[in-house]
mmCIF file of C-alpha atoms and ligand atoms in Angstrom:
data_model
loop_
_atom_site.group_PDB
_atom_site.id
_atom_site.type_symbol
_atom_site.label_atom_id
_atom_site.label_comp_id
_atom_site.label_asym_id
_atom_site.label_seq_id
_atom_site.Cartn_x
_atom_site.Cartn_y
_atom_site.Cartn_z
ATOM 1 C CA MET V 20 21.229 -15.489 -8.329
ATOM 2 C CA GLN V 21 20.019 -12.149 -7.003
ATOM 3 C CA SER V 22 18.638 -11.992 -3.502
ATOM 4 C CA ALA V 23 15.934 -9.855 -1.948
ATOM 5 C CA LEU V 24 14.598 -9.117 1.508
ATOM 6 C CA VAL V 25 10.924 -8.190 1.662
ATOM 7 C CA SER V 26 9.510 -6.843 4.927
ATOM 8 C CA GLY V 27 5.784 -7.407 5.128
ATOM 9 C CA GLY V 28 6.138 -10.068 2.443
ATOM 10 C CA ASN V 29 3.032 -11.872 3.670
ATOM 11 C CA GLY V 30 0.789 -8.839 3.323
ATOM 12 C CA PHE V 31 -1.504 -7.935 0.432
ATOM 13 C CA LEU V 32 1.095 -6.051 -1.649
ATOM 14 C CA GLY V 33 3.937 -8.161 -0.272
ATOM 15 C CA TYR V 34 2.472 -11.308 -1.779
ATOM 16 C CA TYR V 35 2.436 -9.806 -5.278
ATOM 17 C CA LEU V 36 5.986 -8.477 -5.007
ATOM 18 C CA VAL V 37 7.374 -11.728 -3.591
ATOM 19 C CA THR V 38 5.656 -13.731 -6.352
ATOM 20 C CA LYS V 39 7.153 -11.416 -8.977
ATOM 21 C CA LEU V 40 10.629 -11.687 -7.428
ATOM 22 C CA VAL V 41 10.406 -15.484 -7.446
ATOM 23 C CA LYS V 42 9.386 -15.335 -11.122
ATOM 24 C CA GLU V 43 12.415 -13.130 -11.757
ATOM 25 C CA LYS V 44 14.563 -15.842 -10.105
ATOM 26 C CA TYR V 45 15.389 -13.971 -6.925
ATOM 27 C CA ASP V 46 16.251 -15.807 -3.766
ATOM 28 C CA VAL V 47 13.735 -14.153 -1.396
ATOM 29 C CA THR V 48 13.694 -13.717 2.366
ATOM 30 C CA VAL V 49 10.445 -12.515 3.909
ATOM 31 C CA VAL V 50 10.331 -10.975 7.359
ATOM 32 C CA ASP V 51 6.827 -10.553 8.706
ATOM 33 C CA ASP V 52 5.331 -10.762 12.192
ATOM 34 C CA LEU V 53 1.924 -11.790 10.779
ATOM 35 C CA SER V 54 0.289 -8.994 12.783
ATOM 36 C CA THR V 55 -2.138 -8.261 9.946
ATOM 37 C CA SER V 56 -1.440 -11.107 7.528
ATOM 38 C CA LYS V 57 -1.665 -14.857 7.385
ATOM 39 C CA ASP V 58 0.869 -17.575 6.783
ATOM 40 C CA ILE V 59 1.457 -18.168 3.057
ATOM 41 C CA SER V 60 2.985 -21.354 1.696
ATOM 42 C CA TYR V 61 5.556 -19.907 -0.646
ATOM 43 C CA GLY V 62 7.896 -22.381 -2.358
ATOM 44 C CA ASP V 63 11.494 -23.246 -1.475
ATOM 45 C CA GLU V 64 12.758 -20.037 -3.091
ATOM 46 C CA VAL V 65 11.358 -18.088 -0.145
ATOM 47 C CA THR V 66 12.793 -18.133 3.361
ATOM 48 C CA PHE V 67 10.235 -16.969 5.891
ATOM 49 C CA VAL V 68 11.230 -15.334 9.174
ATOM 50 C CA ARG V 69 8.437 -14.553 11.616
ATOM 51 C CA LYS V 70 9.673 -11.510 13.486
ATOM 52 C CA ARG V 71 9.000 -7.860 14.033
ATOM 53 C CA ILE V 72 11.187 -6.069 11.522
ATOM 54 C CA GLU V 73 12.750 -3.968 14.284
ATOM 55 C CA ASP V 74 14.229 -7.210 15.705
ATOM 56 C CA PHE V 75 15.375 -8.720 12.417
ATOM 57 C CA VAL V 76 19.107 -9.411 12.136
ATOM 58 C CA SER V 77 20.834 -10.965 9.150
ATOM 59 C CA LYS V 78 24.289 -11.603 7.780
ATOM 60 C CA VAL V 79 22.953 -12.538 4.343
ATOM 61 C CA HIS V 80 23.877 -10.361 1.365
ATOM 62 C CA PHE V 81 20.877 -8.760 -0.334
ATOM 63 C CA ASP V 82 20.723 -7.015 -3.709
ATOM 64 C CA LEU V 83 17.295 -5.578 -2.971
ATOM 65 C CA VAL V 84 15.622 -4.603 0.296
ATOM 66 C CA ALA V 85 11.913 -3.860 -0.154
ATOM 67 C CA HIS V 86 10.327 -2.393 2.957
ATOM 68 C CA LEU V 87 6.552 -2.872 2.891
ATOM 69 C CA ALA V 88 5.810 -3.840 6.497
ATOM 70 C CA SER V 89 3.161 -1.641 8.082
ATOM 71 C CA ARG V 90 -0.414 -1.788 9.261
ATOM 72 C CA PRO V 91 -2.232 -0.099 6.342
ATOM 73 C CA SER V 92 -5.835 0.140 7.492
ATOM 74 C CA PRO V 93 -6.842 3.379 9.290
ATOM 75 C CA GLU V 94 -9.232 1.663 11.724
ATOM 76 C CA ASP V 95 -6.546 -0.870 12.629
ATOM 77 C CA TYR V 96 -3.522 1.407 12.795
ATOM 78 C CA SER V 97 -5.309 3.981 14.931
ATOM 79 C CA MET V 98 -5.937 1.160 17.478
ATOM 80 C CA ASN V 99 -2.256 0.154 17.265
ATOM 81 C CA PRO V 100 -0.427 3.474 16.964
ATOM 82 C CA VAL V 101 2.779 2.412 18.721
ATOM 83 C CA ALA V 102 3.348 -0.700 16.592
ATOM 84 C CA THR V 103 2.541 1.349 13.485
ATOM 85 C CA LEU V 104 5.106 3.994 14.384
ATOM 86 C CA MET V 105 7.707 1.371 15.310
ATOM 87 C CA SER V 106 7.591 -0.414 11.943
ATOM 88 C CA ASN V 107 7.769 2.958 10.184
ATOM 89 C CA SER V 108 10.636 4.336 12.279
ATOM 90 C CA THR V 109 12.868 1.823 14.089
ATOM 91 C CA GLY V 110 11.804 -0.780 11.526
ATOM 92 C CA THR V 111 12.697 1.456 8.608
ATOM 93 C CA ILE V 112 16.122 2.194 10.138
ATOM 94 C CA ARG V 113 16.722 -1.555 10.575
ATOM 95 C CA MET V 114 15.843 -2.195 6.932
ATOM 96 C CA LEU V 115 18.019 0.722 5.789
ATOM 97 C CA ASP V 116 21.004 -0.554 7.805
ATOM 98 C CA ILE V 117 20.606 -4.017 6.283
ATOM 99 C CA ALA V 118 20.490 -2.450 2.808
ATOM 100 C CA ARG V 119 23.554 -0.350 3.587
ATOM 101 C CA GLU V 120 25.579 -3.354 4.837
ATOM 102 C CA SER V 121 24.896 -5.108 1.498
ATOM 103 C CA GLY V 122 24.967 -2.049 -0.759
ATOM 104 C CA ALA V 123 21.428 -3.112 -1.761
ATOM 105 C CA LEU V 124 18.797 -1.093 -3.560
ATOM 106 C CA PHE V 125 16.245 0.123 -0.986
ATOM 107 C CA PHE V 126 12.634 0.256 -2.145
ATOM 108 C CA TYR V 127 10.125 1.782 0.255
ATOM 109 C CA THR V 128 6.356 1.729 -0.072
ATOM 110 C CA SER V 129 5.449 5.014 1.551
ATOM 111 C CA SER V 130 1.860 6.223 1.040
ATOM 112 C CA SER V 131 -0.385 8.888 -0.399
ATOM 113 C CA GLU V 132 -1.155 9.475 3.308
ATOM 114 C CA VAL V 133 2.009 11.606 3.517
ATOM 115 C CA TYR V 134 -0.148 14.310 1.888
ATOM 116 C CA GLY V 135 -2.738 14.115 4.686
ATOM 117 C CA ASN V 136 -5.802 16.201 3.893
ATOM 118 C CA ALA V 137 -4.266 17.439 0.616
ATOM 119 C CA GLN V 138 -5.159 20.962 -0.452
ATOM 120 C CA VAL V 139 -3.795 20.437 -3.974
ATOM 121 C CA ILE V 140 -5.791 18.006 -6.150
ATOM 122 C CA PRO V 141 -4.591 16.078 -8.112
ATOM 123 C CA THR V 142 -1.578 15.906 -5.835
ATOM 124 C CA PRO V 143 1.950 15.967 -7.263
ATOM 125 C CA GLU V 144 5.063 14.704 -5.436
ATOM 126 C CA SER V 145 6.170 18.318 -4.921
ATOM 127 C CA TYR V 146 3.205 19.009 -2.591
ATOM 128 C CA ASN V 147 4.469 18.843 0.991
ATOM 129 C CA GLY V 148 1.265 17.765 2.675
ATOM 130 C CA TYR V 149 -1.299 18.972 5.187
ATOM 131 C CA VAL V 150 -0.835 16.616 8.099
ATOM 132 C CA SER V 151 -1.570 16.667 11.826
ATOM 133 C CA PRO V 152 1.651 15.801 13.704
ATOM 134 C CA ASN V 153 -0.282 14.230 16.592
ATOM 135 C CA GLY V 154 -3.801 13.410 15.346
ATOM 136 C CA ILE V 155 -5.412 9.963 15.215
ATOM 137 C CA ARG V 156 -3.807 9.179 11.818
ATOM 138 C CA SER V 157 -0.423 10.662 12.734
ATOM 139 C CA CYS V 158 1.043 7.260 13.665
ATOM 140 C CA TYR V 159 0.758 6.287 10.019
ATOM 141 C CA ASP V 160 1.170 9.652 8.263
ATOM 142 C CA GLU V 161 4.126 10.804 10.328
ATOM 143 C CA GLY V 162 5.630 7.311 10.365
ATOM 144 C CA LYS V 163 5.615 7.314 6.571
ATOM 145 C CA ARG V 164 6.967 10.872 6.493
ATOM 146 C CA PHE V 165 9.772 10.021 8.945
ATOM 147 C CA SER V 166 10.642 6.935 6.890
ATOM 148 C CA GLU V 167 10.899 9.022 3.744
ATOM 149 C CA ALA V 168 13.117 11.517 5.578
ATOM 150 C CA ILE V 169 15.489 8.891 6.977
ATOM 151 C CA ALA V 170 15.623 7.009 3.663
ATOM 152 C CA MET V 171 16.576 10.217 1.854
ATOM 153 C CA ALA V 172 19.149 10.913 4.596
ATOM 154 C CA TYR V 173 20.778 7.510 3.895
ATOM 155 C CA HIS V 174 20.698 8.345 0.200
ATOM 156 C CA ARG V 175 22.297 11.768 0.626
ATOM 157 C CA GLN V 176 24.771 10.918 3.372
ATOM 158 C CA TYR V 177 25.727 7.324 2.487
ATOM 159 C CA GLY V 178 24.924 7.213 -1.212
ATOM 160 C CA LEU V 179 22.370 4.392 -0.749
ATOM 161 C CA ASP V 180 20.183 3.718 -3.808
ATOM 162 C CA VAL V 181 16.816 4.649 -2.300
ATOM 163 C CA ARG V 182 13.487 4.585 -4.189
ATOM 164 C CA ILE V 183 10.344 5.845 -2.513
ATOM 165 C CA GLU V 184 6.921 4.988 -3.850
ATOM 166 C CA ARG V 185 3.665 6.590 -2.712
ATOM 167 C CA PRO V 186 0.844 4.166 -3.598
ATOM 168 C CA PHE V 187 -2.734 5.484 -3.718
ATOM 169 C CA ASN V 188 -5.421 3.071 -2.418
ATOM 170 C CA VAL V 189 -4.359 -0.178 -4.059
ATOM 171 C CA TYR V 190 -6.949 -2.982 -4.146
ATOM 172 C CA GLY V 191 -7.498 -6.356 -5.770
ATOM 173 C CA PRO V 192 -7.768 -10.084 -5.084
ATOM 174 C CA ARG V 193 -6.321 -11.235 -1.731
ATOM 175 C CA ILE V 194 -6.963 -7.928 0.056
ATOM 176 C CA ARG V 195 -8.551 -8.393 3.501
ATOM 177 C CA GLU V 196 -12.160 -7.419 4.002
ATOM 178 C CA ASP V 197 -12.668 -8.384 7.628
ATOM 179 C CA GLY V 198 -12.985 -6.405 10.840
ATOM 180 C CA LEU V 199 -10.743 -3.397 11.343
ATOM 181 C CA TYR V 200 -8.540 -4.565 8.454
ATOM 182 C CA GLY V 201 -11.114 -4.089 5.694
ATOM 183 C CA ARG V 202 -10.346 -1.145 3.456
ATOM 184 C CA VAL V 203 -13.242 0.448 1.637
ATOM 185 C CA ILE V 204 -13.382 -1.659 -1.577
ATOM 186 C CA PRO V 205 -13.151 -5.141 -0.030
ATOM 187 C CA ARG V 206 -15.479 -4.096 2.787
ATOM 188 C CA PHE V 207 -18.157 -2.830 0.385
ATOM 189 C CA ILE V 208 -17.797 -5.948 -1.789
ATOM 190 C CA SER V 209 -18.130 -8.219 1.203
ATOM 191 C CA GLN V 210 -21.181 -6.308 2.480
ATOM 192 C CA ALA V 211 -22.792 -6.366 -0.971
ATOM 193 C CA LEU V 212 -22.206 -10.111 -1.417
ATOM 194 C CA LYS V 213 -23.746 -10.806 1.990
ATOM 195 C CA GLU V 214 -26.672 -8.474 1.178
ATOM 196 C CA GLU V 215 -25.771 -6.401 4.237
ATOM 197 C CA ASN V 216 -26.024 -2.621 4.286
ATOM 198 C CA ILE V 217 -23.082 -0.857 2.640
ATOM 199 C CA THR V 218 -21.623 1.431 5.319
ATOM 200 C CA VAL V 219 -20.774 4.790 3.769
ATOM 201 C CA HIS V 220 -19.061 7.081 6.275
ATOM 202 C CA GLY V 221 -20.751 10.476 6.419
ATOM 203 C CA LYS V 222 -22.334 11.718 3.209
ATOM 204 C CA GLY V 223 -19.788 9.775 1.167
ATOM 205 C CA ASP V 224 -18.620 12.880 -0.656
ATOM 206 C CA GLN V 225 -15.000 12.257 0.316
ATOM 207 C CA THR V 226 -12.961 10.993 -2.654
ATOM 208 C CA ARG V 227 -10.229 8.481 -3.395
ATOM 209 C CA SER V 228 -8.467 7.323 -6.537
ATOM 210 C CA PHE V 229 -8.112 3.557 -6.609
ATOM 211 C CA LEU V 230 -5.360 1.497 -8.227
ATOM 212 C CA TYR V 231 -5.712 -2.136 -9.249
ATOM 213 C CA VAL V 232 -2.951 -4.324 -7.830
ATOM 214 C CA ASP V 233 -1.612 -5.541 -11.225
ATOM 215 C CA ASP V 234 -1.042 -1.908 -12.204
ATOM 216 C CA TRP V 235 0.686 -1.296 -8.885
ATOM 217 C CA LEU V 236 3.005 -4.258 -9.431
ATOM 218 C CA GLU V 237 3.870 -3.165 -12.954
ATOM 219 C CA ALA V 238 4.756 0.373 -11.776
ATOM 220 C CA SER V 239 6.698 -0.908 -8.780
ATOM 221 C CA TRP V 240 8.749 -3.311 -10.844
ATOM 222 C CA ARG V 241 9.534 -0.682 -13.464
ATOM 223 C CA PHE V 242 10.587 1.655 -10.649
ATOM 224 C CA ILE V 243 12.828 -0.974 -9.016
ATOM 225 C CA VAL V 244 14.679 -1.766 -12.270
ATOM 226 C CA SER V 245 14.718 1.778 -13.672
ATOM 227 C CA PRO V 246 18.224 3.123 -14.390
ATOM 228 C CA ASP V 247 16.937 6.559 -13.333
ATOM 229 C CA GLY V 248 15.105 5.623 -10.107
ATOM 230 C CA SER V 249 17.757 6.288 -7.454
ATOM 231 C CA GLY V 250 16.772 9.054 -5.000
ATOM 232 C CA GLU V 251 13.343 9.458 -6.630
ATOM 233 C CA VAL V 252 9.941 9.765 -4.951
ATOM 234 C CA LEU V 253 7.039 8.648 -7.081
ATOM 235 C CA ASN V 254 3.245 8.705 -6.895
ATOM 236 C CA VAL V 255 1.764 5.425 -8.068
ATOM 237 C CA GLY V 256 -1.974 5.756 -8.431
ATOM 238 C CA SER V 257 -4.884 6.507 -10.687
ATOM 239 C CA GLU V 258 -5.921 9.879 -12.053
ATOM 240 C CA LYS V 259 -9.604 8.942 -11.789
ATOM 241 C CA GLU V 260 -11.198 10.290 -8.629
ATOM 242 C CA PHE V 261 -14.430 8.821 -7.218
ATOM 243 C CA THR V 262 -16.550 9.718 -4.221
ATOM 244 C CA VAL V 263 -17.086 6.952 -1.695
ATOM 245 C CA LEU V 264 -20.825 7.121 -2.434
ATOM 246 C CA GLU V 265 -20.170 6.578 -6.166
ATOM 247 C CA LEU V 266 -17.997 3.615 -5.220
ATOM 248 C CA ALA V 267 -20.762 2.119 -3.083
ATOM 249 C CA GLN V 268 -23.264 2.492 -5.945
ATOM 250 C CA LYS V 269 -20.868 0.931 -8.442
ATOM 251 C CA ILE V 270 -20.194 -2.057 -6.188
ATOM 252 C CA LYS V 271 -23.899 -2.519 -5.562
ATOM 253 C CA ALA V 272 -24.537 -2.529 -9.321
ATOM 254 C CA LEU V 273 -21.578 -4.778 -10.195
ATOM 255 C CA THR V 274 -22.527 -7.384 -7.590
ATOM 256 C CA GLY V 275 -26.248 -7.151 -8.416
ATOM 257 C CA SER V 276 -26.827 -6.809 -4.690
ATOM 258 C CA SER V 277 -29.995 -5.570 -3.039
ATOM 259 C CA SER V 278 -28.008 -4.106 -0.123
ATOM 260 C CA GLY V 279 -29.081 -0.724 1.158
ATOM 261 C CA ILE V 280 -26.699 2.159 1.633
ATOM 262 C CA GLU V 281 -26.326 3.145 5.287
ATOM 263 C CA HIS V 282 -24.675 6.429 6.185
ATOM 264 C CA THR V 283 -22.565 5.914 9.308
ATOM 265 C CA GLU V 284 -20.363 8.205 11.376
ATOM 266 C CA LYS V 285 -17.576 10.010 9.564
ATOM 267 C CA ARG V 286 -14.038 9.104 10.545
ATOM 268 C CA ILE V 287 -12.012 11.707 12.420
ATOM 269 C CA ASP V 288 -9.459 13.427 10.164
ATOM 270 C CA ASP V 289 -10.627 11.471 7.114
ATOM 271 C CA PRO V 290 -8.911 13.115 4.111
ATOM 272 C CA GLU V 291 -11.592 14.865 2.037
ATOM 273 C CA ARG V 292 -10.100 14.314 -1.381
ATOM 274 C CA ARG V 293 -7.363 12.076 -2.715
ATOM 275 C CA SER V 294 -6.299 11.922 -6.308
ATOM 276 C CA ALA V 295 -2.885 11.216 -7.815
ATOM 277 C CA ASP V 296 -0.917 13.377 -10.183
ATOM 278 C CA ILE V 297 1.099 10.678 -11.967
ATOM 279 C CA GLY V 298 2.897 12.882 -14.490
ATOM 280 C CA LYS V 299 6.259 11.949 -13.007
ATOM 281 C CA ALA V 300 5.620 8.167 -13.110
ATOM 282 C CA LYS V 301 4.411 8.465 -16.704
ATOM 283 C CA LYS V 302 7.670 10.115 -17.674
ATOM 284 C CA LEU V 303 10.101 8.128 -15.552
ATOM 285 C CA LEU V 304 8.548 4.679 -15.982
ATOM 286 C CA ASN V 305 6.564 5.114 -19.180
ATOM 287 C CA TRP V 306 3.668 3.746 -17.109
ATOM 288 C CA GLU V 307 0.039 4.464 -16.512
ATOM 289 C CA PRO V 308 -2.747 2.324 -15.062
ATOM 290 C CA ARG V 309 -4.515 0.032 -17.545
ATOM 291 C CA THR V 310 -7.348 -1.328 -15.410
ATOM 292 C CA SER V 311 -10.545 0.677 -15.015
ATOM 293 C CA LEU V 312 -12.267 0.758 -11.630
ATOM 294 C CA GLU V 313 -15.128 -1.327 -13.068
ATOM 295 C CA ASP V 314 -12.796 -4.041 -14.398
ATOM 296 C CA GLY V 315 -10.663 -4.100 -11.267
ATOM 297 C CA VAL V 316 -13.642 -4.239 -8.944
ATOM 298 C CA GLU V 317 -15.201 -6.977 -11.068
ATOM 299 C CA LYS V 318 -12.036 -9.098 -10.821
ATOM 300 C CA THR V 319 -11.961 -8.523 -7.073
ATOM 301 C CA ILE V 320 -15.651 -9.477 -6.738
ATOM 302 C CA ASN V 321 -14.966 -12.695 -8.669
ATOM 303 C CA TRP V 322 -12.108 -13.525 -6.335
ATOM 304 C CA PHE V 323 -14.308 -12.982 -3.273
ATOM 305 C CA ARG V 324 -17.071 -15.095 -4.828
ATOM 306 C CA LEU V 325 -14.719 -17.999 -5.581
ATOM 307 C CA ARG V 326 -13.164 -17.799 -2.138
ATOM 308 C CA SER V 327 -16.481 -18.097 -0.388
ATOM 309 C CA LYS V 328 -17.348 -21.324 -2.277
HETATM 310 N N1 UDP S 20 -15.086 4.186 4.181
HETATM 311 C C1 UDP S 20 -16.470 4.141 4.270
HETATM 312 N N2 UDP S 20 -17.041 3.016 4.804
HETATM 313 C C2 UDP S 20 -16.305 1.955 5.242
HETATM 314 C C3 UDP S 20 -14.901 2.001 5.128
HETATM 315 C C4 UDP S 20 -14.320 3.150 4.590
HETATM 316 O O1 UDP S 20 -17.178 5.098 3.890
HETATM 317 O O2 UDP S 20 -16.901 0.982 5.720
HETATM 318 C C5 UDP S 20 -14.455 5.406 3.623
HETATM 319 C C6 UDP S 20 -13.471 6.048 4.597
HETATM 320 O O3 UDP S 20 -14.134 6.906 5.497
HETATM 321 C C7 UDP S 20 -12.552 6.777 3.626
HETATM 322 C C8 UDP S 20 -12.542 5.908 2.392
HETATM 323 O O4 UDP S 20 -13.679 5.064 2.495
HETATM 324 O O5 UDP S 20 -13.100 8.042 3.304
HETATM 325 C C9 UDP S 20 -11.291 5.054 2.263
HETATM 326 O O6 UDP S 20 -11.099 4.357 3.456
HETATM 327 P P1 UDP S 20 -10.009 3.203 3.610
HETATM 328 O O7 UDP S 20 -10.199 2.568 4.941
HETATM 329 O O8 UDP S 20 -10.032 2.305 2.441
HETATM 330 O O9 UDP S 20 -8.576 3.924 3.631
HETATM 331 P P2 UDP S 20 -7.972 5.384 3.494
HETATM 332 O O10 UDP S 20 -8.014 5.758 2.060
HETATM 333 O O11 UDP S 20 -8.762 6.348 4.342
HETATM 334 O O12 UDP S 20 -6.594 5.213 4.005
#
């Protein structure tokens, strides 16, 4: 039986990866401090350790170490910059050392945030980014960038099989919508379902490309098992770019809500445009997203509706 360690295994993406690993008959250990996630009753195949990843120690042999632990929401991570930097620096080193002790494959979910306020759209992996080293988002951006650097250092110096993924705004059922944790899609859905105003920051002309979680999982799994994945950095996202205002209008229409659209204060350092160049993933993984924004948002709305019953 193969074994895997998943940091952040109780988070939104973590849940999908852990479930897939269990299906693939892996013996899974999850380390998660539940700082932004809730307890999940996984089956007996999953050992759960509630700990900060920086403090995690293990003598178990792992074939795969997947490092997902991080606070992903800008409003939340900018309130918790130290914890965010710790899980993406000391935490990453801890996960890399565990992978190295076992000779495991190391899979890291970096982020499209490494590009910052990208000046090249759609953005390919070869673009080096436009990032503030000390701005409000730097705890996340620079944490992800440091993690990529140290992971590649382990790859080059110790020959570790390292695979770095840069997901672009993944969404779907199970994603949090509440408080500081709510990313734009779940927050707009929740507002629309409650007939509250949909809070568009600024004019809403900033853009994102959104990826449905099933497409993310498919790409991630193909990347993990690819014979050609070692030492690669890969964008995993959608080529379709939408403004935040278009998103708000779509969600209003798809929910049939009578919510108004309220323009609120723009976030500091909010990237103006984000869109993925996925040419490399298409070639390496023979993958592209299958779910349209409408279909993905509809599935997510249905999940929120069922959950509130
Ligand atoms: N956004 C918004 N209203 C909200 C939440 C987010 O207009 O209530 C915008 C936010 O300013 C950003 C985009 O939606 O331009 C995506 O924000 P999110 O928090 O999902 O994450 P990001 O892509 O910035 O990491």
